[in-house]
Short mmCIF file of C-alpha atoms in Angstrom, two decimals:
data_model
loop_
_atom_site.label_atom_id
_atom_site.label_comp_id
_atom_site.label_asym_id
_atom_site.label_seq_id
_atom_site.Cartn_x
_atom_site.Cartn_y
_atom_site.Cartn_z
CA ASP A 24 0.00 0.00 0.00
CA LEU A 25 1.32 3.39 -0.97
CA PRO A 26 0.87 6.38 1.36
CA TRP A 27 -1.61 9.11 0.42
CA TYR A 28 1.33 11.33 -0.67
CA ASN A 29 2.73 8.77 -3.13
CA ALA A 30 2.63 11.34 -5.98
CA GLY A 31 4.97 13.58 -3.94
CA LEU A 32 4.58 16.85 -2.05
CA ARG A 33 5.79 20.36 -2.66
CA PHE A 34 8.02 22.20 -0.22
CA GLU A 35 10.62 24.95 -0.31
CA CYS A 36 11.94 26.48 2.88
CA THR A 37 11.29 30.22 2.91
CA GLN A 38 13.47 30.67 6.02
CA CYS A 39 10.56 32.56 7.61
CA GLY A 40 11.48 31.30 11.08
CA ASP A 41 7.93 30.27 11.95
CA CYS A 42 8.98 26.69 12.74
CA CYS A 43 11.60 28.05 15.17
CA THR A 44 9.12 30.00 17.24
CA GLY A 45 5.93 29.58 19.18
CA ALA A 46 4.83 27.20 21.86
CA PRO A 47 7.54 25.48 23.90
CA GLY A 48 8.67 22.12 22.62
CA HIS A 49 11.81 20.19 21.86
CA VAL A 50 14.52 20.32 19.24
CA TRP A 51 16.17 16.97 19.78
CA VAL A 52 19.92 16.75 19.25
CA ASN A 53 22.33 13.87 19.29
CA ASN A 54 26.05 13.91 20.07
CA GLU A 55 27.07 14.25 16.41
CA GLU A 56 24.83 17.30 16.03
CA ILE A 57 26.15 18.81 19.25
CA VAL A 58 29.71 18.51 17.92
CA ALA A 59 28.75 20.20 14.62
CA LEU A 60 26.80 22.97 16.36
CA ALA A 61 29.61 23.54 18.87
CA LYS A 62 32.14 23.87 16.06
CA LEU A 63 29.93 26.36 14.24
CA VAL A 64 29.56 28.61 17.30
CA GLY A 65 33.21 28.21 18.34
CA LEU A 66 32.80 26.18 21.52
CA GLU A 67 34.00 22.82 22.74
CA PRO A 68 31.15 20.28 22.76
CA ASP A 69 30.97 20.12 26.58
CA ALA A 70 30.82 23.92 26.85
CA PHE A 71 28.15 23.99 24.12
CA GLU A 72 26.06 21.44 26.00
CA ASP A 73 26.37 23.36 29.25
CA LYS A 74 25.18 26.54 27.57
CA TYR A 75 22.63 25.39 24.96
CA VAL A 76 21.36 21.88 25.76
CA ARG A 77 18.94 20.50 28.35
CA ARG A 78 18.27 16.92 29.31
CA VAL A 79 14.76 15.56 28.85
CA GLY A 80 14.83 12.09 30.32
CA ALA A 81 17.52 10.21 28.42
CA ARG A 82 17.37 12.61 25.47
CA LYS A 83 18.88 16.01 24.77
CA SER A 84 17.12 19.10 23.42
CA LEU A 85 18.24 22.60 22.59
CA ILE A 86 17.13 25.13 25.17
CA GLU A 87 14.55 27.76 24.32
CA PHE A 88 13.91 31.35 25.20
CA PRO A 89 11.09 31.84 27.74
CA ASN A 90 8.62 32.54 24.89
CA GLY A 91 9.34 29.13 23.29
CA ASP A 92 11.62 30.41 20.52
CA CYS A 93 14.70 28.33 19.74
CA VAL A 94 17.84 29.64 21.40
CA PHE A 95 19.40 30.06 17.94
CA PHE A 96 16.50 31.99 16.43
CA ASP A 97 17.37 35.66 15.82
CA SER A 98 14.14 37.60 16.32
CA GLN A 99 15.56 40.68 14.57
CA THR A 100 16.42 38.95 11.29
CA ARG A 101 13.97 36.04 11.75
CA LYS A 102 16.79 33.70 10.73
CA CYS A 103 18.46 30.66 12.23
CA GLY A 104 21.86 31.44 13.68
CA VAL A 105 23.09 27.89 13.05
CA TYR A 106 21.31 27.11 9.76
CA ASP A 107 24.33 25.37 8.20
CA ALA A 108 24.56 22.94 11.15
CA ARG A 109 20.87 22.80 12.09
CA PRO A 110 19.77 19.52 13.68
CA ARG A 111 18.16 16.71 11.69
CA GLN A 112 14.79 17.61 13.18
CA CYS A 113 15.03 21.00 11.48
CA ARG A 114 16.50 19.57 8.25
CA THR A 115 13.66 17.09 7.81
CA TRP A 116 10.77 19.55 8.33
CA PRO A 117 7.98 19.32 7.16
CA PHE A 118 8.28 15.62 6.29
CA TRP A 119 7.53 14.35 9.79
CA ASP A 120 5.09 11.54 10.61
CA SER A 121 2.88 14.02 12.47
CA ASN A 122 2.48 16.13 9.31
CA LEU A 123 2.02 13.17 6.97
CA LYS A 124 -0.61 11.11 8.80
CA ASN A 125 -3.30 12.19 6.39
CA GLU A 126 -4.16 14.92 3.91
CA GLN A 127 -5.83 17.02 6.60
CA ASP A 128 -2.66 17.08 8.70
CA TRP A 129 -0.64 18.07 5.61
CA GLN A 130 -3.16 20.80 4.81
CA HIS A 131 -2.77 22.17 8.34
CA THR A 132 1.01 22.15 7.86
CA CYS A 133 0.53 24.13 4.63
CA GLU A 134 -1.57 26.67 6.53
CA VAL A 135 1.09 27.28 9.20
CA CYS A 136 4.21 26.95 7.03
CA PRO A 137 4.48 29.24 4.00
CA GLY A 138 6.88 26.87 2.22
CA SER A 139 4.72 23.76 2.53
CA GLY A 140 2.64 23.00 -0.53
CA LYS A 141 4.81 25.29 -2.66
CA GLY A 142 8.14 25.01 -4.44
CA PRO A 143 9.70 21.93 -5.97
CA LEU A 144 7.96 18.58 -5.91
CA HIS A 145 9.62 16.09 -3.57
CA SER A 146 9.22 12.47 -4.66
CA LEU A 147 7.89 9.73 -2.44
CA ALA A 148 11.46 8.40 -2.08
CA GLN A 149 12.77 11.81 -0.99
CA ILE A 150 9.94 12.27 1.49
CA GLU A 151 10.40 8.79 2.95
CA GLU A 152 14.15 9.33 3.29
CA ARG A 153 13.53 12.43 5.41
CA ARG A 154 10.56 10.99 7.29
CA LYS A 155 12.59 7.99 8.46
CA VAL A 156 15.39 10.19 9.86
CA MET A 157 13.26 11.80 12.55
CA LYS A 158 10.11 10.53 14.23
CA VAL A 159 8.23 13.67 15.24
#
């Protein structure tokens, strides 16, 4: 059985910053991502973790500002301060299980994300490759 999106979906990141802001949540990071992020901001991985990472059970998440915005979101420019090393959770948006359950969930994603439903067509194989990276 093929998923409802077997003909592909359109998406092109507009770098609007909307997915970096809003209600509190989690941006999960693994050790490899911490090393890459630390290098980008010029810190040793341990110092980076002390400053920018919180433990949530056995997992690690980037910290947030009190309003829920990602710690690396620049509210002045509305850009990601670590875009080139952004975590896999950010790289795989919007092709998450939670957005792909059904057409209604995808439509909601298109309503809240200006790049969803627009731009180049991503094939089923491309979508599945991203979807399998991160279970959100």
